[in-house]
Amino acid sequence: MSEFEKRKFLVFIIGVLFLVLVVFEVVSFGNKQNDILEVSYLDIGQGDATLISYLGKYQILIDGGPSGRKLLEELGKQMPIMDKKIEIVILTHPDFDHLAGLIDVVKNYEVGVFLGNGASADTQIFEELESVLLEKNIEKEILTEDSKISIGNNLNFEIFNPDDATLESKDRNENSIVLRMDFGINSFLFTGDATGDIEKDMITDGENIDVDWLKIGHHGSKHSTTEEFLVATSPKFTIISVGARNKYKHPAVEVLELIGKVGVPILRTDENGTIEVFCRIPNEECVLR
């Protein structure tokens, strides 16, 4: 085979591969549109990262886990290949295992707006994130109790924490953003690393925390998830974002026993991998896949 024929064959192969990629993308995107809302609790190790995809084209990322490489890998599996924009990024609080992965996200994706609790951290990783956000000229806004976000008619968010009192705390976990998401008859609660004290505060404040899908706070730490909170939230499913054989021994045996006591299924990223919840229409219950 001559050099010309080799080059011609190589161009042909590249063309075929590109065509396959385009077809795959179209089919994949079509399938995603069938699921109006997807909530993916990403398997990113010992940390937190949740991707919410609405109508197959609007993405909300809550936290970024401890590894940019791992997070980008998971986002590549969940988002359409040609989609390089994440409309909303939310950092619940500036701990390494929630923050670090977001640096690579901001570098590799177009980010519409970056939302946080306004707290800072005296760490190199926090300073690096702030530097990248400034370099990319990404809009930043602060979420506090009673903040609300709506996307279209059916997807709504409400913020339950932090409030004025918790923002004065030196404990970053107590400053965690806690947000409720409603999609028709379906409800989700994302808790960051909220402590038992914050759980009690939300109950005392009369926040609407009765939900279907509950992300357990602080990776199942014994300092979160009180029995009172589990009863008040009355979830149908609980999700724990946690790394396998982690040094903190999360989730705590006490928390697992408590969830078992109230009879709610437990899903764990260290055992189940990325946990995907699919919602087709607002007046039907979301399901696992």
C-alpha positions as a LaTeX table, in Angstrom:
\begin{tabular}{lrrr}
\hline
Residue & $x$ (\AA) & $y$ (\AA) & $z$ (\AA) \\
\hline
Met1 & 0.00 & 0.00 & 0.00 \\
Ser2 & 1.43 & 3.36 & $-1.07$ \\
Glu3 & 1.80 & 6.33 & 1.31 \\
Phe4 & $-1.07$ & 8.07 & $-0.49$ \\
Glu5 & $-3.33$ & 5.04 & $-0.07$ \\
Lys6 & $-2.35$ & 4.78 & 3.62 \\
Arg7 & $-3.27$ & 8.42 & 4.23 \\
Lys8 & $-6.53$ & 7.99 & 2.32 \\
Phe9 & $-7.38$ & 4.92 & 4.39 \\
Leu10 & $-6.53$ & 6.75 & 7.63 \\
Val11 & $-8.79$ & 9.68 & 6.68 \\
Phe12 & $-11.58$ & 7.19 & 5.91 \\
Ile13 & $-11.20$ & 5.51 & 9.31 \\
Ile14 & $-11.21$ & 8.87 & 11.11 \\
Gly15 & $-14.36$ & 9.85 & 9.20 \\
Val16 & $-16.12$ & 6.62 & 10.15 \\
Leu17 & $-15.16$ & 7.04 & 13.83 \\
Phe18 & $-16.43$ & 10.63 & 13.81 \\
Leu19 & $-19.72$ & 9.51 & 12.25 \\
Val20 & $-20.12$ & 6.80 & 14.90 \\
Leu21 & $-19.43$ & 9.39 & 17.60 \\
Val22 & $-22.06$ & 11.77 & 16.19 \\
Val23 & $-24.67$ & 9.00 & 15.91 \\
Phe24 & $-23.90$ & 7.89 & 19.47 \\
Glu25 & $-24.26$ & 11.46 & 20.69 \\
Val26 & $-27.61$ & 11.95 & 18.95 \\
Val27 & $-29.00$ & 8.66 & 20.29 \\
Ser28 & $-27.62$ & 9.35 & 23.76 \\
Phe29 & $-29.05$ & 12.87 & 23.82 \\
Gly30 & $-32.41$ & 11.56 & 22.60 \\
Asn31 & $-32.50$ & 9.05 & 25.43 \\
Lys32 & $-31.63$ & 11.73 & 27.95 \\
Gln33 & $-34.51$ & 13.90 & 26.74 \\
Asn34 & $-36.86$ & 11.03 & 27.56 \\
Asp35 & $-35.78$ & 11.43 & 31.18 \\
Ile36 & $-36.73$ & 15.00 & 31.99 \\
Leu37 & $-34.69$ & 15.00 & 35.20 \\
Glu38 & $-31.69$ & 12.92 & 36.23 \\
Val39 & $-30.01$ & 13.07 & 39.62 \\
Ser40 & $-26.63$ & 11.34 & 39.75 \\
Tyr41 & $-24.86$ & 10.91 & 43.08 \\
Leu42 & $-21.39$ & 10.52 & 41.64 \\
Asp43 & $-18.89$ & 7.90 & 42.74 \\
Ile44 & $-15.92$ & 10.19 & 43.34 \\
Gly45 & $-14.39$ & 8.57 & 46.42 \\
Gln46 & $-14.40$ & 10.05 & 49.91 \\
Gly47 & $-16.28$ & 13.25 & 49.19 \\
Asp48 & $-19.45$ & 14.66 & 47.69 \\
Ala49 & $-20.52$ & 15.47 & 44.14 \\
Thr50 & $-24.02$ & 15.34 & 42.69 \\
Leu51 & $-24.98$ & 16.16 & 39.10 \\
Ile52 & $-28.54$ & 17.21 & 38.30 \\
Ser53 & $-29.43$ & 17.21 & 34.60 \\
Tyr54 & $-32.69$ & 18.79 & 33.43 \\
Leu55 & $-34.10$ & 18.20 & 29.94 \\
Gly56 & $-30.77$ & 16.67 & 28.92 \\
Lys57 & $-29.13$ & 20.09 & 28.54 \\
Tyr58 & $-29.23$ & 22.04 & 31.80 \\
Gln59 & $-26.80$ & 20.87 & 34.48 \\
Ile60 & $-26.48$ & 21.76 & 38.15 \\
Leu61 & $-23.41$ & 20.40 & 39.94 \\
Ile62 & $-23.46$ & 20.30 & 43.74 \\
Asp63 & $-19.90$ & 19.97 & 45.11 \\
Gly64 & $-16.91$ & 18.47 & 43.34 \\
Gly65 & $-15.34$ & 15.79 & 45.52 \\
Pro66 & $-11.60$ & 15.50 & 46.27 \\
Ser67 & $-10.28$ & 14.71 & 42.76 \\
Gly68 & $-10.66$ & 16.70 & 39.57 \\
Arg69 & $-9.55$ & 13.75 & 37.47 \\
Lys70 & $-12.19$ & 11.47 & 38.95 \\
Leu71 & $-14.91$ & 14.11 & 38.73 \\
Leu72 & $-14.20$ & 14.86 & 35.06 \\
Glu73 & $-14.30$ & 11.13 & 34.36 \\
Glu74 & $-17.74$ & 10.82 & 35.98 \\
Leu75 & $-19.09$ & 13.94 & 34.27 \\
Gly76 & $-17.94$ & 12.52 & 30.95 \\
Lys77 & $-20.14$ & 9.49 & 31.57 \\
Gln78 & $-23.19$ & 11.50 & 32.60 \\
Met79 & $-23.22$ & 14.50 & 30.25 \\
Pro80 & $-23.66$ & 14.59 & 26.46 \\
Ile81 & $-20.21$ & 14.47 & 24.85 \\
Met82 & $-20.60$ & 17.80 & 23.06 \\
Asp83 & $-22.05$ & 19.59 & 26.11 \\
Lys84 & $-19.27$ & 21.58 & 27.77 \\
Lys85 & $-21.41$ & 23.91 & 29.85 \\
Ile86 & $-22.61$ & 23.51 & 33.43 \\
Glu87 & $-25.22$ & 26.13 & 34.10 \\
Ile88 & $-24.95$ & 26.19 & 37.91 \\
Val89 & $-22.17$ & 25.02 & 40.22 \\
Ile90 & $-22.92$ & 24.97 & 43.96 \\
Leu91 & $-20.23$ & 24.59 & 46.63 \\
Thr92 & $-21.95$ & 23.67 & 49.88 \\
His93 & $-18.89$ & 24.62 & 51.96 \\
Pro94 & $-15.15$ & 24.99 & 51.32 \\
Asp95 & $-13.84$ & 21.65 & 52.65 \\
Phe96 & $-11.29$ & 19.86 & 50.45 \\
Asp97 & $-13.51$ & 16.81 & 49.80 \\
His98 & $-16.27$ & 19.02 & 48.40 \\
Leu99 & $-14.16$ & 21.70 & 46.74 \\
Ala100 & $-11.03$ & 20.26 & 45.11 \\
Gly101 & $-12.65$ & 18.68 & 42.05 \\
Leu102 & $-14.38$ & 21.93 & 41.12 \\
Ile103 & $-11.09$ & 23.52 & 40.07 \\
Asp104 & $-10.79$ & 21.18 & 37.07 \\
Val105 & $-14.48$ & 21.64 & 36.31 \\
Val106 & $-14.09$ & 25.41 & 36.11 \\
Lys107 & $-11.00$ & 24.96 & 33.92 \\
Asn108 & $-12.63$ & 22.51 & 31.52 \\
Tyr109 & $-16.29$ & 23.58 & 31.39 \\
Glu110 & $-18.09$ & 26.82 & 30.80 \\
Val111 & $-19.80$ & 27.64 & 34.11 \\
Gly112 & $-22.86$ & 29.90 & 34.09 \\
Val113 & $-22.84$ & 30.89 & 37.76 \\
Phe114 & $-20.98$ & 29.75 & 40.87 \\
Leu115 & $-23.00$ & 29.65 & 44.10 \\
Gly116 & $-21.57$ & 29.29 & 47.60 \\
Asn117 & $-22.30$ & 30.14 & 51.21 \\
Gly118 & $-19.95$ & 33.11 & 51.33 \\
Ala119 & $-17.52$ & 31.38 & 53.70 \\
Ser120 & $-13.81$ & 31.23 & 52.94 \\
Ala121 & $-11.07$ & 28.84 & 53.98 \\
Asp122 & $-7.44$ & 29.60 & 54.75 \\
Thr123 & $-6.21$ & 26.86 & 52.44 \\
Gln124 & $-4.19$ & 26.75 & 49.24 \\
Ile125 & $-6.89$ & 24.77 & 47.43 \\
Phe126 & $-9.55$ & 27.40 & 48.25 \\
Glu127 & $-7.27$ & 30.18 & 47.04 \\
Glu128 & $-6.64$ & 28.27 & 43.81 \\
Leu129 & $-10.36$ & 27.90 & 43.18 \\
Glu130 & $-10.93$ & 31.60 & 43.83 \\
Ser131 & $-8.10$ & 32.44 & 41.42 \\
Val132 & $-9.53$ & 30.28 & 38.63 \\
Leu133 & $-13.02$ & 31.74 & 39.12 \\
Leu134 & $-11.57$ & 35.24 & 38.85 \\
Glu135 & $-9.47$ & 34.33 & 35.81 \\
Lys136 & $-12.50$ & 32.87 & 34.03 \\
Asn137 & $-14.64$ & 35.85 & 35.07 \\
Ile138 & $-17.36$ & 33.56 & 36.42 \\
Glu139 & $-20.27$ & 35.19 & 38.21 \\
Lys140 & $-20.43$ & 34.37 & 41.94 \\
Glu141 & $-23.45$ & 34.62 & 44.22 \\
Ile142 & $-24.14$ & 33.72 & 47.85 \\
Leu143 & $-26.93$ & 31.40 & 48.99 \\
Thr144 & $-28.48$ & 31.75 & 52.44 \\
Glu145 & $-31.59$ & 30.53 & 54.21 \\
Asp146 & $-34.75$ & 31.27 & 52.18 \\
Ser147 & $-32.86$ & 31.73 & 48.89 \\
Lys148 & $-34.79$ & 30.16 & 46.00 \\
Ile149 & $-33.89$ & 28.96 & 42.51 \\
Ser150 & $-36.37$ & 27.99 & 39.78 \\
Ile151 & $-35.64$ & 26.48 & 36.38 \\
Gly152 & $-38.74$ & 26.43 & 34.19 \\
Asn153 & $-42.08$ & 25.60 & 35.78 \\
Asn154 & $-41.25$ & 22.27 & 37.40 \\
Leu155 & $-37.77$ & 22.39 & 38.93 \\
Asn156 & $-37.47$ & 24.40 & 42.14 \\
Phe157 & $-34.83$ & 24.75 & 44.85 \\
Glu158 & $-35.11$ & 26.21 & 48.35 \\
Ile159 & $-32.21$ & 26.85 & 50.72 \\
Phe160 & $-32.57$ & 25.92 & 54.42 \\
Asn161 & $-29.03$ & 26.62 & 55.66 \\
Pro162 & $-26.89$ & 28.62 & 56.43 \\
Asp163 & $-28.69$ & 31.31 & 58.42 \\
Asp164 & $-27.26$ & 34.34 & 60.20 \\
Ala165 & $-26.46$ & 32.31 & 63.33 \\
Thr166 & $-24.60$ & 29.45 & 61.63 \\
Leu167 & $-22.52$ & 31.82 & 59.50 \\
Glu168 & $-20.95$ & 33.06 & 62.73 \\
Ser169 & $-19.78$ & 29.53 & 63.55 \\
Lys170 & $-16.14$ & 28.58 & 62.99 \\
Asp171 & $-17.26$ & 25.05 & 62.12 \\
Arg172 & $-17.42$ & 24.93 & 58.31 \\
Asn173 & $-19.76$ & 21.94 & 58.45 \\
Glu174 & $-22.36$ & 24.01 & 60.28 \\
Asn175 & $-22.19$ & 26.54 & 57.44 \\
Ser176 & $-23.01$ & 23.88 & 54.82 \\
Ile177 & $-25.63$ & 24.81 & 52.29 \\
Val178 & $-28.65$ & 22.55 & 52.71 \\
Leu179 & $-31.07$ & 22.66 & 49.80 \\
Arg180 & $-34.34$ & 21.05 & 48.91 \\
Met181 & $-35.19$ & 20.28 & 45.28 \\
Asp182 & $-38.75$ & 19.70 & 44.08 \\
Phe183 & $-39.76$ & 18.25 & 40.74 \\
Gly184 & $-43.52$ & 17.85 & 40.68 \\
Ile185 & $-44.44$ & 15.24 & 43.30 \\
Asn186 & $-40.77$ & 14.32 & 43.82 \\
Ser187 & $-38.52$ & 15.86 & 46.46 \\
Phe188 & $-34.82$ & 15.68 & 47.30 \\
Leu189 & $-32.71$ & 17.02 & 50.17 \\
Phe190 & $-29.00$ & 17.71 & 49.73 \\
Thr191 & $-27.30$ & 18.19 & 53.08 \\
Gly192 & $-23.58$ & 18.80 & 52.47 \\
Asp193 & $-21.82$ & 18.13 & 55.77 \\
Ala194 & $-24.62$ & 19.51 & 57.94 \\
Thr195 & $-24.32$ & 18.43 & 61.58 \\
Gly196 & $-26.92$ & 17.14 & 63.98 \\
Asp197 & $-27.25$ & 20.66 & 65.39 \\
Ile198 & $-28.15$ & 22.00 & 61.95 \\
Glu199 & $-30.68$ & 19.20 & 61.52 \\
Lys200 & $-32.34$ & 20.19 & 64.80 \\
Asp201 & $-32.27$ & 23.85 & 63.78 \\
Met202 & $-34.12$ & 23.07 & 60.54 \\
Ile203 & $-36.75$ & 21.13 & 62.47 \\
Thr204 & $-37.15$ & 23.96 & 65.00 \\
Asp205 & $-37.44$ & 26.51 & 62.18 \\
Gly206 & $-40.23$ & 24.46 & 60.61 \\
Glu207 & $-38.42$ & 23.94 & 57.32 \\
Asn208 & $-40.15$ & 21.66 & 54.83 \\
Ile209 & $-37.70$ & 18.76 & 55.09 \\
Asp210 & $-40.16$ & 15.91 & 54.44 \\
Val211 & $-38.66$ & 14.41 & 51.25 \\
Asp212 & $-38.48$ & 11.27 & 49.13 \\
Trp213 & $-34.71$ & 11.17 & 48.55 \\
Leu214 & $-32.34$ & 12.12 & 51.37 \\
Lys215 & $-28.60$ & 12.50 & 50.95 \\
Ile216 & $-27.25$ & 11.63 & 54.38 \\
Gly217 & $-25.14$ & 14.41 & 55.87 \\
His218 & $-21.35$ & 14.30 & 56.21 \\
His219 & $-20.86$ & 10.93 & 54.49 \\
Gly220 & $-22.68$ & 9.10 & 57.29 \\
Ser221 & $-20.63$ & 10.59 & 60.12 \\
Lys222 & $-21.86$ & 9.91 & 63.66 \\
His223 & $-22.12$ & 13.69 & 64.11 \\
Ser224 & $-25.02$ & 13.88 & 61.64 \\
Thr225 & $-28.33$ & 12.09 & 61.03 \\
Thr226 & $-30.27$ & 12.10 & 64.28 \\
Glu227 & $-33.31$ & 9.90 & 64.74 \\
Glu228 & $-35.45$ & 13.03 & 65.04 \\
Phe229 & $-34.17$ & 14.20 & 61.65 \\
Leu230 & $-34.83$ & 10.86 & 59.96 \\
Val231 & $-38.39$ & 10.83 & 61.29 \\
Ala232 & $-38.95$ & 14.43 & 60.16 \\
Thr233 & $-37.57$ & 13.81 & 56.66 \\
Ser234 & $-39.32$ & 10.40 & 56.32 \\
Pro235 & $-37.40$ & 9.52 & 53.14 \\
Lys236 & $-38.16$ & 6.62 & 50.82 \\
Phe237 & $-34.44$ & 6.29 & 50.02 \\
Thr238 & $-31.23$ & 7.45 & 51.68 \\
Ile239 & $-27.97$ & 8.02 & 49.82 \\
Ile240 & $-24.50$ & 8.06 & 51.36 \\
Ser241 & $-21.62$ & 9.51 & 49.35 \\
Val242 & $-18.53$ & 7.82 & 50.73 \\
Gly243 & $-15.20$ & 6.32 & 49.68 \\
Ala244 & $-14.39$ & 2.65 & 50.09 \\
Arg245 & $-12.33$ & 1.77 & 53.19 \\
Asn246 & $-11.90$ & 5.44 & 54.09 \\
Lys247 & $-9.77$ & 6.45 & 57.08 \\
Tyr248 & $-12.74$ & 8.11 & 58.81 \\
Lys249 & $-14.64$ & 4.81 & 58.92 \\
His250 & $-17.65$ & 6.45 & 57.30 \\
Pro251 & $-20.47$ & 5.62 & 57.36 \\
Ala252 & $-20.68$ & 5.18 & 61.12 \\
Val253 & $-22.20$ & 1.95 & 62.39 \\
Glu254 & $-24.57$ & 3.99 & 64.57 \\
Val255 & $-25.96$ & 5.82 & 61.53 \\
Leu256 & $-26.44$ & 2.64 & 59.52 \\
Glu257 & $-28.24$ & 1.02 & 62.44 \\
Leu258 & $-30.46$ & 4.07 & 62.89 \\
Ile259 & $-31.45$ & 4.13 & 59.22 \\
Gly260 & $-32.09$ & 0.39 & 59.41 \\
Lys261 & $-34.24$ & 0.93 & 62.48 \\
Val262 & $-36.59$ & 3.28 & 60.63 \\
Gly263 & $-36.68$ & 0.84 & 57.72 \\
Val264 & $-35.35$ & 3.00 & 54.87 \\
Pro265 & $-33.20$ & 1.56 & 52.05 \\
Ile266 & $-29.57$ & 2.71 & 52.03 \\
Leu267 & $-27.67$ & 3.37 & 48.79 \\
Arg268 & $-23.90$ & 3.91 & 49.03 \\
Thr269 & $-21.49$ & 5.10 & 46.36 \\
Asp270 & $-18.73$ & 2.88 & 47.75 \\
Glu271 & $-20.93$ & $-0.18$ & 47.21 \\
Asn272 & $-23.29$ & 0.83 & 44.40 \\
Gly273 & $-21.04$ & 3.17 & 42.41 \\
Thr274 & $-22.73$ & 6.23 & 40.92 \\
Ile275 & $-26.37$ & 6.21 & 42.00 \\
Glu276 & $-28.73$ & 7.38 & 39.26 \\
Val277 & $-32.28$ & 8.56 & 39.84 \\
Phe278 & $-34.50$ & 9.17 & 36.79 \\
Cys279 & $-37.67$ & 11.23 & 36.60 \\
Arg280 & $-39.77$ & 11.16 & 33.41 \\
Ile281 & $-42.65$ & 13.52 & 34.23 \\
Pro282 & $-43.43$ & 15.71 & 37.24 \\
Asn283 & $-46.50$ & 13.76 & 38.35 \\
Glu284 & $-44.78$ & 10.35 & 38.35 \\
Glu285 & $-42.41$ & 9.06 & 41.01 \\
Cys286 & $-38.70$ & 9.10 & 40.20 \\
Val287 & $-37.02$ & 5.70 & 40.01 \\
Leu288 & $-33.58$ & 4.14 & 40.33 \\
Arg289 & $-31.91$ & 2.72 & 37.27 \\
\hline
\end{tabular}
